[in-house]
Structure formats: structure tokens, C-alpha cells
Amino acid sequence: MSTKGATAGPSPSSRASSDGEDPLATLGTLPGVAEAVESVRKAVDRVYGHRVMRRRSNEITAEAALRGARGSAALSGAGWALEEVRRRTDFSGDPEARTVGAALRLTAEAGQLLSVWRQSPLRVLARLHLVAAVSQGDDVGRPRQDGEPVDEPLVELPLPGAGEVAARLGGLSRLVLADSSAPALVSAAVVHGELLALRPFTSGNGLVARAAERIVLVGSGLDPKSVCPAEAGHAELGRAAYLAALDGYVSGTPEGMAAWITHCGRAIGLGARESTAVCEALQRGAA
């Protein structure tokens, strides 16, 4: 990747302690972001306005969870067909199966953590890592320490040291807890991008980052029934586009940050489109 060995620009979390500053709201004014926010809102409204949602929203939520988990696993190297994810009951075998199992567990767990997220985002991140972890070593549920390896082969960005990780996680927590006026898309994109940039755990960082994005989108009220799986949209856009957009986030430049946020907006829009198609299929009696 082009950023390998590069120096990242200042992240929103590193600016979170400035008195009176709302860095997330500032990101909302970047070129193209307002348009992305509006596009996401329209896509989400189409799903929630569908007549099937009034009668069968639980089914849409369940299907969105399945498709979101499948998309998140694909971005972590387990590109299974949706029907294979639906069919399987045992995810304890090879590494791909364990990745899919972790993604499914995280998707199920995310909805249980909304109230905790509003009080202690770091507790939620620790819980998500615990849920995602295949092994139960002493590195599970805590940020990595200096010298500990990180198993995230698809993200080849410079790896911040443990001290920087701790500082930026603290800043991210303050951002989440602050009363920001930023749109949900901006907040979710920053949480997602920051966790991928930091890779605070020894494994499962991509899965955890995408689950955290889901929590923000649901908890913000943008997608309260969790029927717009951004993870499915990220997978549809492709791994290359995902990593290229992440390069923009890590650069810290206004252009790069805007590119990452708008990329996340497209992913949410595609997730919403997928659930709209599920609604249509249910209405026709085809699913």
C-alpha cells in the first residue's frame, strides 16, 4: 500500500482535548461530506419507509445482520458466499471459518452494547475484542503492548506504538462521549477509521472496527433497527477501494478524510439498498 512507512497526519482523536473544539463537526464541513450525509439519509429513509418494514422489521434486521457479518468477514479474508454463511452451524474449523464465526458473534453482540457505548466506549471495544477472539490468552480484551505482534495482514499501514494507541483511544473515547453536532456518518466513519489505523488489539481489529461503526450508526438513531449493513456495502465496494480510502484517513489531510467519510457513506448506502431489495423480495413472497 502507498502509505507503508508513511507518517500519518493528526487524527480527530488527537485533537479531541482542545477546549471548545468539535473536530467531528469540522469534518462535516469538508467538501463532499454534506452531500454524502444527505445521500445516506435518503437511502436509509427508503428502507424505513418500505411497507414491509412495518410488519416484518425483525426479519429485515436478522437478514441485515447476516449480510453484514458476511461482508465484514470477507474484508478480513473470509470471502464466503452468503448461503454458505447461512447454512453453516460450526465455525470452529479453519481460519476462514473462525473469522466468519467471529463476525457473526460481533454482529449479534453489537446490539447489546448500545447503552454501555454511551458511557464507556473503551469497555465496549474490550468486550468486542473478547467476543471476536478465537483464543483466550492474556492479550484478549486489552490494548496491545509494545512488542506484541498484530495479526491484521490485510492492513499494511504503519503500526502505532502502544503509547500512541493508548493516547488516541482516550481521545476517541472523549470524541464519542462529547456532545458533537456532527452527523452520524461522520462519527461512525471516524470511529471505524481510527480503530483500523490504530489496530489496538493483537487480532480482529478490522472486525471490531466495523462492529463499532455499526454501534455508532444504530445508537445515533440513523439506523435504530440495524437494517442498513455498512459492512455489506464495504465488501461490495471491494477491499482495494476500502484500503485506498483508509489511506486517506491515515493521511489526516482534509481531502483524505473527506474521501474516507464519503466512502463510508457509499457503503452505508449500499447496505441500505441491499435491505431494500430484501424488503422487495419479501413483498413478492420470494424470500
PDB file of C-alpha atoms in Angstrom:
ATOM      1  CA  MET A   1       0.000   0.000   0.000  1.00  0.00           C
ATOM      2  CA  SER A   2       1.120   3.513  -0.675  1.00  0.00           C
ATOM      3  CA  THR A   3       1.202   4.565   2.966  1.00  0.00           C
ATOM      4  CA  LYS A   4       3.542   1.855   4.160  1.00  0.00           C
ATOM      5  CA  GLY A   5       6.227   3.613   6.150  1.00  0.00           C
ATOM      6  CA  ALA A   6       4.441   6.951   5.876  1.00  0.00           C
ATOM      7  CA  THR A   7       3.712   9.335   8.713  1.00  0.00           C
ATOM      8  CA  ALA A   8       0.059   9.875   9.467  1.00  0.00           C
ATOM      9  CA  GLY A   9      -1.391  13.338   9.856  1.00  0.00           C
ATOM     10  CA  PRO A  10      -3.192  14.423  13.015  1.00  0.00           C
ATOM     11  CA  SER A  11      -6.253  12.303  13.736  1.00  0.00           C
ATOM     12  CA  PRO A  12      -9.548  13.642  15.093  1.00  0.00           C
ATOM     13  CA  SER A  13      -8.888  11.772  18.342  1.00  0.00           C
ATOM     14  CA  SER A  14      -5.537  13.517  18.793  1.00  0.00           C
ATOM     15  CA  ARG A  15      -7.350  16.865  18.680  1.00  0.00           C
ATOM     16  CA  ALA A  16     -10.179  15.820  20.981  1.00  0.00           C
ATOM     17  CA  SER A  17      -8.820  17.559  24.055  1.00  0.00           C
ATOM     18  CA  SER A  18      -8.840  21.082  22.592  1.00  0.00           C
ATOM     19  CA  ASP A  19     -11.191  23.239  24.645  1.00  0.00           C
ATOM     20  CA  GLY A  20     -14.357  24.155  22.813  1.00  0.00           C
ATOM     21  CA  GLU A  21     -13.354  22.369  19.624  1.00  0.00           C
ATOM     22  CA  ASP A  22     -15.679  19.952  17.875  1.00  0.00           C
ATOM     23  CA  PRO A  23     -13.389  18.194  15.407  1.00  0.00           C
ATOM     24  CA  LEU A  24     -16.132  15.860  14.222  1.00  0.00           C
ATOM     25  CA  ALA A  25     -18.381  18.777  13.297  1.00  0.00           C
ATOM     26  CA  THR A  26     -15.459  20.347  11.449  1.00  0.00           C
ATOM     27  CA  LEU A  27     -15.103  17.191   9.380  1.00  0.00           C
ATOM     28  CA  GLY A  28     -18.765  17.515   8.445  1.00  0.00           C
ATOM     29  CA  THR A  29     -17.946  20.700   6.550  1.00  0.00           C
ATOM     30  CA  LEU A  30     -15.347  19.099   4.273  1.00  0.00           C
ATOM     31  CA  PRO A  31     -16.118  19.114   0.531  1.00  0.00           C
ATOM     32  CA  GLY A  32     -18.496  16.340  -0.446  1.00  0.00           C
ATOM     33  CA  VAL A  33     -19.331  15.269   3.098  1.00  0.00           C
ATOM     34  CA  ALA A  34     -22.646  17.112   3.361  1.00  0.00           C
ATOM     35  CA  GLU A  35     -23.739  15.542   0.082  1.00  0.00           C
ATOM     36  CA  ALA A  36     -22.715  12.100   1.387  1.00  0.00           C
ATOM     37  CA  VAL A  37     -24.701  12.679   4.579  1.00  0.00           C
ATOM     38  CA  GLU A  38     -27.787  13.599   2.579  1.00  0.00           C
ATOM     39  CA  SER A  39     -27.399  10.610   0.264  1.00  0.00           C
ATOM     40  CA  VAL A  40     -27.145   8.274   3.255  1.00  0.00           C
ATOM     41  CA  ARG A  41     -30.219   9.787   4.853  1.00  0.00           C
ATOM     42  CA  LYS A  42     -32.265   9.269   1.690  1.00  0.00           C
ATOM     43  CA  ALA A  43     -31.081   5.661   1.336  1.00  0.00           C
ATOM     44  CA  VAL A  44     -31.918   4.878   4.968  1.00  0.00           C
ATOM     45  CA  ASP A  45     -35.307   6.576   4.671  1.00  0.00           C
ATOM     46  CA  ARG A  46     -36.161   4.368   1.689  1.00  0.00           C
ATOM     47  CA  VAL A  47     -35.651   1.255   3.784  1.00  0.00           C
ATOM     48  CA  TYR A  48     -37.585   2.523   6.787  1.00  0.00           C
ATOM     49  CA  GLY A  49     -40.382   3.804   4.567  1.00  0.00           C
ATOM     50  CA  HIS A  50     -40.932   0.452   2.894  1.00  0.00           C
ATOM     51  CA  ARG A  51     -44.264  -1.131   3.766  1.00  0.00           C
ATOM     52  CA  VAL A  52     -42.589  -4.464   4.637  1.00  0.00           C
ATOM     53  CA  MET A  53     -40.677  -2.755   7.456  1.00  0.00           C
ATOM     54  CA  ARG A  54     -43.932  -2.006   9.250  1.00  0.00           C
ATOM     55  CA  ARG A  55     -44.816  -5.698   9.538  1.00  0.00           C
ATOM     56  CA  ARG A  56     -41.586  -7.661   9.276  1.00  0.00           C
ATOM     57  CA  SER A  57     -38.801  -5.440  10.563  1.00  0.00           C
ATOM     58  CA  ASN A  58     -37.382  -8.215  12.753  1.00  0.00           C
ATOM     59  CA  GLU A  59     -36.807 -10.348   9.670  1.00  0.00           C
ATOM     60  CA  ILE A  60     -35.088  -7.471   7.891  1.00  0.00           C
ATOM     61  CA  THR A  61     -32.867  -6.866  10.917  1.00  0.00           C
ATOM     62  CA  ALA A  62     -31.900 -10.536  11.099  1.00  0.00           C
ATOM     63  CA  GLU A  63     -31.090 -10.698   7.398  1.00  0.00           C
ATOM     64  CA  ALA A  64     -29.110  -7.457   7.579  1.00  0.00           C
ATOM     65  CA  ALA A  65     -27.088  -8.894  10.470  1.00  0.00           C
ATOM     66  CA  LEU A  66     -26.269 -11.978   8.444  1.00  0.00           C
ATOM     67  CA  ARG A  67     -25.255  -9.982   5.390  1.00  0.00           C
ATOM     68  CA  GLY A  68     -23.269  -7.517   7.460  1.00  0.00           C
ATOM     69  CA  ALA A  69     -21.338 -10.303   9.166  1.00  0.00           C
ATOM     70  CA  ARG A  70     -20.649 -11.952   5.832  1.00  0.00           C
ATOM     71  CA  GLY A  71     -19.326  -8.636   4.446  1.00  0.00           C
ATOM     72  CA  SER A  72     -17.118  -7.946   7.448  1.00  0.00           C
ATOM     73  CA  ALA A  73     -15.652 -11.448   7.293  1.00  0.00           C
ATOM     74  CA  ALA A  74     -14.953 -11.019   3.573  1.00  0.00           C
ATOM     75  CA  LEU A  75     -12.928  -7.870   4.292  1.00  0.00           C
ATOM     76  CA  SER A  76     -10.905  -9.896   6.810  1.00  0.00           C
ATOM     77  CA  GLY A  77     -10.089 -12.560   4.248  1.00  0.00           C
ATOM     78  CA  ALA A  78     -13.007 -14.994   4.533  1.00  0.00           C
ATOM     79  CA  GLY A  79     -14.947 -14.414   1.323  1.00  0.00           C
ATOM     80  CA  TRP A  80     -17.752 -16.919   1.798  1.00  0.00           C
ATOM     81  CA  ALA A  81     -20.963 -16.961  -0.211  1.00  0.00           C
ATOM     82  CA  LEU A  82     -23.986 -15.735   1.709  1.00  0.00           C
ATOM     83  CA  GLU A  83     -25.712 -19.117   1.512  1.00  0.00           C
ATOM     84  CA  GLU A  84     -22.657 -20.810   2.996  1.00  0.00           C
ATOM     85  CA  VAL A  85     -22.742 -18.418   5.957  1.00  0.00           C
ATOM     86  CA  ARG A  86     -26.470 -19.069   6.315  1.00  0.00           C
ATOM     87  CA  ARG A  87     -26.061 -22.848   6.129  1.00  0.00           C
ATOM     88  CA  ARG A  88     -23.120 -23.364   8.488  1.00  0.00           C
ATOM     89  CA  THR A  89     -23.542 -24.134  12.157  1.00  0.00           C
ATOM     90  CA  ASP A  90     -19.928 -24.993  13.023  1.00  0.00           C
ATOM     91  CA  PHE A  91     -17.338 -22.217  12.743  1.00  0.00           C
ATOM     92  CA  SER A  92     -14.566 -23.846  14.762  1.00  0.00           C
ATOM     93  CA  GLY A  93     -12.559 -25.294  11.889  1.00  0.00           C
ATOM     94  CA  ASP A  94     -10.111 -23.496   9.606  1.00  0.00           C
ATOM     95  CA  PRO A  95      -9.103 -19.819   9.973  1.00  0.00           C
ATOM     96  CA  GLU A  96     -11.740 -18.620   7.487  1.00  0.00           C
ATOM     97  CA  ALA A  97     -14.486 -20.401   9.390  1.00  0.00           C
ATOM     98  CA  ARG A  98     -13.297 -18.862  12.642  1.00  0.00           C
ATOM     99  CA  THR A  99     -13.295 -15.416  11.037  1.00  0.00           C
ATOM    100  CA  VAL A 100     -16.871 -15.839   9.841  1.00  0.00           C
ATOM    101  CA  GLY A 101     -17.884 -17.109  13.280  1.00  0.00           C
ATOM    102  CA  ALA A 102     -16.264 -14.091  14.928  1.00  0.00           C
ATOM    103  CA  ALA A 103     -18.079 -11.715  12.561  1.00  0.00           C
ATOM    104  CA  LEU A 104     -21.420 -13.352  13.342  1.00  0.00           C
ATOM    105  CA  ARG A 105     -20.796 -13.147  17.088  1.00  0.00           C
ATOM    106  CA  LEU A 106     -19.819  -9.496  16.863  1.00  0.00           C
ATOM    107  CA  THR A 107     -22.899  -8.582  14.855  1.00  0.00           C
ATOM    108  CA  ALA A 108     -25.100 -10.251  17.446  1.00  0.00           C
ATOM    109  CA  GLU A 109     -23.241  -8.648  20.354  1.00  0.00           C
ATOM    110  CA  ALA A 110     -23.217  -5.111  18.945  1.00  0.00           C
ATOM    111  CA  GLY A 111     -26.906  -4.574  19.588  1.00  0.00           C
ATOM    112  CA  GLN A 112     -26.464  -5.443  23.265  1.00  0.00           C
ATOM    113  CA  LEU A 113     -23.832  -2.790  23.890  1.00  0.00           C
ATOM    114  CA  LEU A 114     -25.522   0.467  22.922  1.00  0.00           C
ATOM    115  CA  SER A 115     -26.122   1.728  26.462  1.00  0.00           C
ATOM    116  CA  VAL A 116     -22.586   0.839  27.531  1.00  0.00           C
ATOM    117  CA  TRP A 117     -21.122   2.588  24.471  1.00  0.00           C
ATOM    118  CA  ARG A 118     -22.714   5.867  25.551  1.00  0.00           C
ATOM    119  CA  GLN A 119     -20.985   5.578  28.929  1.00  0.00           C
ATOM    120  CA  SER A 120     -17.682   3.823  28.209  1.00  0.00           C
ATOM    121  CA  PRO A 121     -16.634   3.217  24.609  1.00  0.00           C
ATOM    122  CA  LEU A 122     -13.380   1.599  25.729  1.00  0.00           C
ATOM    123  CA  ARG A 123     -15.270  -1.033  27.724  1.00  0.00           C
ATOM    124  CA  VAL A 124     -17.266  -1.840  24.615  1.00  0.00           C
ATOM    125  CA  LEU A 125     -14.148  -2.167  22.474  1.00  0.00           C
ATOM    126  CA  ALA A 126     -12.660  -4.547  25.039  1.00  0.00           C
ATOM    127  CA  ARG A 127     -15.868  -6.578  25.014  1.00  0.00           C
ATOM    128  CA  LEU A 128     -15.940  -6.687  21.214  1.00  0.00           C
ATOM    129  CA  HIS A 129     -12.382  -7.990  21.130  1.00  0.00           C
ATOM    130  CA  LEU A 130     -13.250 -10.624  23.710  1.00  0.00           C
ATOM    131  CA  VAL A 131     -16.208 -11.744  21.588  1.00  0.00           C
ATOM    132  CA  ALA A 132     -14.148 -11.794  18.405  1.00  0.00           C
ATOM    133  CA  ALA A 133     -11.170 -13.640  19.847  1.00  0.00           C
ATOM    134  CA  VAL A 134     -10.695 -17.273  18.929  1.00  0.00           C
ATOM    135  CA  SER A 135      -8.183 -17.986  21.705  1.00  0.00           C
ATOM    136  CA  GLN A 136      -8.476 -16.746  25.293  1.00  0.00           C
ATOM    137  CA  GLY A 137      -4.909 -15.627  26.021  1.00  0.00           C
ATOM    138  CA  ASP A 138      -3.881 -12.753  28.251  1.00  0.00           C
ATOM    139  CA  ASP A 139      -3.952 -10.374  25.271  1.00  0.00           C
ATOM    140  CA  VAL A 140      -7.729 -10.698  24.830  1.00  0.00           C
ATOM    141  CA  GLY A 141      -9.846  -7.679  25.688  1.00  0.00           C
ATOM    142  CA  ARG A 142      -6.993  -5.244  26.290  1.00  0.00           C
ATOM    143  CA  PRO A 143      -4.937  -2.938  24.051  1.00  0.00           C
ATOM    144  CA  ARG A 144      -1.706  -4.451  22.808  1.00  0.00           C
ATOM    145  CA  GLN A 145       1.625  -3.701  24.439  1.00  0.00           C
ATOM    146  CA  ASP A 146       4.878  -2.736  22.771  1.00  0.00           C
ATOM    147  CA  GLY A 147       6.478  -5.709  21.092  1.00  0.00           C
ATOM    148  CA  GLU A 148       3.270  -7.717  20.733  1.00  0.00           C
ATOM    149  CA  PRO A 149       2.564  -8.758  17.134  1.00  0.00           C
ATOM    150  CA  VAL A 150      -0.611  -7.735  15.357  1.00  0.00           C
ATOM    151  CA  ASP A 151      -2.398 -10.241  13.165  1.00  0.00           C
ATOM    152  CA  GLU A 152      -4.071  -7.969  10.611  1.00  0.00           C
ATOM    153  CA  PRO A 153      -2.436  -8.979   7.309  1.00  0.00           C
ATOM    154  CA  LEU A 154      -4.809  -7.072   5.040  1.00  0.00           C
ATOM    155  CA  VAL A 155      -3.969  -3.676   6.583  1.00  0.00           C
ATOM    156  CA  GLU A 156      -0.320  -2.871   5.925  1.00  0.00           C
ATOM    157  CA  LEU A 157      -0.221   0.607   7.435  1.00  0.00           C
ATOM    158  CA  PRO A 158       2.474   1.819   9.826  1.00  0.00           C
ATOM    159  CA  LEU A 159       1.699   0.394  13.248  1.00  0.00           C
ATOM    160  CA  PRO A 160       1.461   2.983  16.055  1.00  0.00           C
ATOM    161  CA  GLY A 161       3.265   2.175  19.302  1.00  0.00           C
ATOM    162  CA  ALA A 162       1.405   1.218  22.444  1.00  0.00           C
ATOM    163  CA  GLY A 163       1.761   4.700  23.960  1.00  0.00           C
ATOM    164  CA  GLU A 164       0.227   6.369  20.917  1.00  0.00           C
ATOM    165  CA  VAL A 165      -2.537   3.760  20.832  1.00  0.00           C
ATOM    166  CA  ALA A 166      -3.441   4.442  24.460  1.00  0.00           C
ATOM    167  CA  ALA A 167      -3.462   8.212  23.938  1.00  0.00           C
ATOM    168  CA  ARG A 168      -5.536   8.059  20.792  1.00  0.00           C
ATOM    169  CA  LEU A 169      -8.004   5.568  22.264  1.00  0.00           C
ATOM    170  CA  GLY A 170      -8.507   8.015  25.099  1.00  0.00           C
ATOM    171  CA  GLY A 171      -9.072  10.785  22.595  1.00  0.00           C
ATOM    172  CA  LEU A 172     -11.506   8.640  20.631  1.00  0.00           C
ATOM    173  CA  SER A 173     -13.454   7.920  23.809  1.00  0.00           C
ATOM    174  CA  ARG A 174     -13.707  11.638  24.542  1.00  0.00           C
ATOM    175  CA  LEU A 175     -14.924  12.266  20.994  1.00  0.00           C
ATOM    176  CA  VAL A 176     -17.640   9.650  21.346  1.00  0.00           C
ATOM    177  CA  LEU A 177     -18.762  10.987  24.727  1.00  0.00           C
ATOM    178  CA  ALA A 178     -18.700  14.650  23.686  1.00  0.00           C
ATOM    179  CA  ASP A 179     -21.883  16.359  22.606  1.00  0.00           C
ATOM    180  CA  SER A 180     -20.864  16.693  18.975  1.00  0.00           C
ATOM    181  CA  SER A 181     -23.164  18.179  16.366  1.00  0.00           C
ATOM    182  CA  ALA A 182     -21.598  16.010  13.669  1.00  0.00           C
ATOM    183  CA  PRO A 183     -23.828  13.764  11.544  1.00  0.00           C
ATOM    184  CA  ALA A 184     -23.870  10.055  12.373  1.00  0.00           C
ATOM    185  CA  LEU A 185     -21.991   9.242   9.169  1.00  0.00           C
ATOM    186  CA  VAL A 186     -19.032  11.368  10.257  1.00  0.00           C
ATOM    187  CA  SER A 187     -18.921   9.918  13.777  1.00  0.00           C
ATOM    188  CA  ALA A 188     -19.200   6.346  12.530  1.00  0.00           C
ATOM    189  CA  ALA A 189     -16.539   6.844   9.864  1.00  0.00           C
ATOM    190  CA  VAL A 190     -14.081   8.331  12.367  1.00  0.00           C
ATOM    191  CA  VAL A 191     -14.594   5.524  14.887  1.00  0.00           C
ATOM    192  CA  HIS A 192     -14.137   2.943  12.126  1.00  0.00           C
ATOM    193  CA  GLY A 193     -11.102   4.645  10.577  1.00  0.00           C
ATOM    194  CA  GLU A 194      -9.355   5.353  13.866  1.00  0.00           C
ATOM    195  CA  LEU A 195      -9.628   1.758  15.034  1.00  0.00           C
ATOM    196  CA  LEU A 196      -8.295   0.446  11.729  1.00  0.00           C
ATOM    197  CA  ALA A 197      -5.438   2.957  11.805  1.00  0.00           C
ATOM    198  CA  LEU A 198      -4.502   2.091  15.405  1.00  0.00           C
ATOM    199  CA  ARG A 199      -5.142  -1.661  15.333  1.00  0.00           C
ATOM    200  CA  PRO A 200      -5.235  -1.537  19.147  1.00  0.00           C
ATOM    201  CA  PHE A 201      -5.564  -5.289  19.637  1.00  0.00           C
ATOM    202  CA  THR A 202      -3.352  -8.181  18.672  1.00  0.00           C
ATOM    203  CA  SER A 203      -6.021  -9.586  16.348  1.00  0.00           C
ATOM    204  CA  GLY A 204      -9.507  -8.970  14.988  1.00  0.00           C
ATOM    205  CA  ASN A 205      -9.120  -5.217  14.603  1.00  0.00           C
ATOM    206  CA  GLY A 206     -10.976  -4.971  11.306  1.00  0.00           C
ATOM    207  CA  LEU A 207     -13.897  -6.984  12.630  1.00  0.00           C
ATOM    208  CA  VAL A 208     -14.010  -4.877  15.804  1.00  0.00           C
ATOM    209  CA  ALA A 209     -13.762  -1.594  13.862  1.00  0.00           C
ATOM    210  CA  ARG A 210     -16.700  -2.496  11.643  1.00  0.00           C
ATOM    211  CA  ALA A 211     -18.781  -3.659  14.614  1.00  0.00           C
ATOM    212  CA  ALA A 212     -18.063  -0.328  16.325  1.00  0.00           C
ATOM    213  CA  GLU A 213     -19.186   1.517  13.194  1.00  0.00           C
ATOM    214  CA  ARG A 214     -22.452  -0.454  13.367  1.00  0.00           C
ATOM    215  CA  ILE A 215     -22.924   0.531  17.032  1.00  0.00           C
ATOM    216  CA  VAL A 216     -22.500   4.220  16.206  1.00  0.00           C
ATOM    217  CA  LEU A 217     -24.967   4.076  13.321  1.00  0.00           C
ATOM    218  CA  VAL A 218     -27.576   2.319  15.440  1.00  0.00           C
ATOM    219  CA  GLY A 219     -27.001   4.324  18.617  1.00  0.00           C
ATOM    220  CA  SER A 220     -27.093   7.651  16.775  1.00  0.00           C
ATOM    221  CA  GLY A 221     -30.644   6.998  15.642  1.00  0.00           C
ATOM    222  CA  LEU A 222     -29.708   6.963  11.961  1.00  0.00           C
ATOM    223  CA  ASP A 223     -30.356   3.210  11.732  1.00  0.00           C
ATOM    224  CA  PRO A 224     -32.047   2.249  15.022  1.00  0.00           C
ATOM    225  CA  LYS A 225     -33.239  -1.159  13.802  1.00  0.00           C
ATOM    226  CA  SER A 226     -29.836  -2.011  12.312  1.00  0.00           C
ATOM    227  CA  VAL A 227     -31.174  -2.736   8.838  1.00  0.00           C
ATOM    228  CA  CYS A 228     -28.523  -0.917   6.787  1.00  0.00           C
ATOM    229  CA  PRO A 229     -25.417  -3.145   6.988  1.00  0.00           C
ATOM    230  CA  ALA A 230     -22.477  -0.913   6.143  1.00  0.00           C
ATOM    231  CA  GLU A 231     -20.199  -3.960   6.291  1.00  0.00           C
ATOM    232  CA  ALA A 232     -22.020  -5.448   3.298  1.00  0.00           C
ATOM    233  CA  GLY A 233     -21.528  -2.191   1.432  1.00  0.00           C
ATOM    234  CA  HIS A 234     -17.834  -2.049   2.254  1.00  0.00           C
ATOM    235  CA  ALA A 235     -17.442  -5.575   0.924  1.00  0.00           C
ATOM    236  CA  GLU A 236     -19.346  -4.721  -2.248  1.00  0.00           C
ATOM    237  CA  LEU A 237     -17.116  -1.716  -2.889  1.00  0.00           C
ATOM    238  CA  GLY A 238     -14.150  -4.073  -2.608  1.00  0.00           C
ATOM    239  CA  ARG A 239     -11.072  -4.491  -0.473  1.00  0.00           C
ATOM    240  CA  ALA A 240      -8.854  -2.356  -2.733  1.00  0.00           C
ATOM    241  CA  ALA A 241     -11.204   0.634  -2.525  1.00  0.00           C
ATOM    242  CA  TYR A 242     -11.572   0.107   1.231  1.00  0.00           C
ATOM    243  CA  LEU A 243      -7.828   0.186   1.822  1.00  0.00           C
ATOM    244  CA  ALA A 244      -7.309   3.120  -0.554  1.00  0.00           C
ATOM    245  CA  ALA A 245      -9.937   5.125   1.334  1.00  0.00           C
ATOM    246  CA  LEU A 246      -8.292   4.155   4.621  1.00  0.00           C
ATOM    247  CA  ASP A 247      -5.037   5.571   3.266  1.00  0.00           C
ATOM    248  CA  GLY A 248      -6.891   8.875   3.021  1.00  0.00           C
ATOM    249  CA  TYR A 249      -7.993   8.706   6.636  1.00  0.00           C
ATOM    250  CA  VAL A 250      -4.483   7.939   7.852  1.00  0.00           C
ATOM    251  CA  SER A 251      -3.059  10.829   5.820  1.00  0.00           C
ATOM    252  CA  GLY A 252      -5.008  13.235   8.037  1.00  0.00           C
ATOM    253  CA  THR A 253      -5.442  15.655   5.125  1.00  0.00           C
ATOM    254  CA  PRO A 254      -8.830  17.276   4.507  1.00  0.00           C
ATOM    255  CA  GLU A 255      -9.022  15.568   1.123  1.00  0.00           C
ATOM    256  CA  GLY A 256      -8.123  12.189   2.580  1.00  0.00           C
ATOM    257  CA  MET A 257     -10.553  12.488   5.475  1.00  0.00           C
ATOM    258  CA  ALA A 258     -13.346  13.530   3.114  1.00  0.00           C
ATOM    259  CA  ALA A 259     -12.561  10.575   0.854  1.00  0.00           C
ATOM    260  CA  TRP A 260     -12.805   8.140   3.772  1.00  0.00           C
ATOM    261  CA  ILE A 261     -16.065   9.611   5.078  1.00  0.00           C
ATOM    262  CA  THR A 262     -17.693   9.618   1.654  1.00  0.00           C
ATOM    263  CA  HIS A 263     -16.502   6.056   1.085  1.00  0.00           C
ATOM    264  CA  CYS A 264     -18.202   5.017   4.327  1.00  0.00           C
ATOM    265  CA  GLY A 265     -21.305   6.866   3.148  1.00  0.00           C
ATOM    266  CA  ARG A 266     -21.370   4.861  -0.062  1.00  0.00           C
ATOM    267  CA  ALA A 267     -21.023   1.657   1.960  1.00  0.00           C
ATOM    268  CA  ILE A 268     -23.987   2.547   4.168  1.00  0.00           C
ATOM    269  CA  GLY A 269     -25.999   3.447   1.085  1.00  0.00           C
ATOM    270  CA  LEU A 270     -25.228   0.086  -0.499  1.00  0.00           C
ATOM    271  CA  GLY A 271     -26.165  -1.691   2.723  1.00  0.00           C
ATOM    272  CA  ALA A 272     -29.453   0.176   2.738  1.00  0.00           C
ATOM    273  CA  ARG A 273     -30.027  -0.748  -0.900  1.00  0.00           C
ATOM    274  CA  GLU A 274     -29.448  -4.401  -0.064  1.00  0.00           C
ATOM    275  CA  SER A 275     -32.067  -4.336   2.679  1.00  0.00           C
ATOM    276  CA  THR A 276     -34.473  -2.520   0.378  1.00  0.00           C
ATOM    277  CA  ALA A 277     -34.043  -5.408  -2.063  1.00  0.00           C
ATOM    278  CA  VAL A 278     -34.780  -7.863   0.767  1.00  0.00           C
ATOM    279  CA  CYS A 279     -37.966  -5.922   1.524  1.00  0.00           C
ATOM    280  CA  GLU A 280     -38.978  -6.142  -2.122  1.00  0.00           C
ATOM    281  CA  ALA A 281     -38.312  -9.881  -2.171  1.00  0.00           C
ATOM    282  CA  LEU A 282     -40.383 -10.414   0.949  1.00  0.00           C
ATOM    283  CA  GLN A 283     -43.186  -8.354  -0.536  1.00  0.00           C
ATOM    284  CA  ARG A 284     -43.179 -10.537  -3.640  1.00  0.00           C
ATOM    285  CA  GLY A 285     -43.101 -13.659  -1.495  1.00  0.00           C
ATOM    286  CA  ALA A 286     -39.774 -14.673  -2.974  1.00  0.00           C
ATOM    287  CA  ALA A 287     -37.823 -14.696   0.299  1.00  0.00           C
TER     288      ALA A 287
END
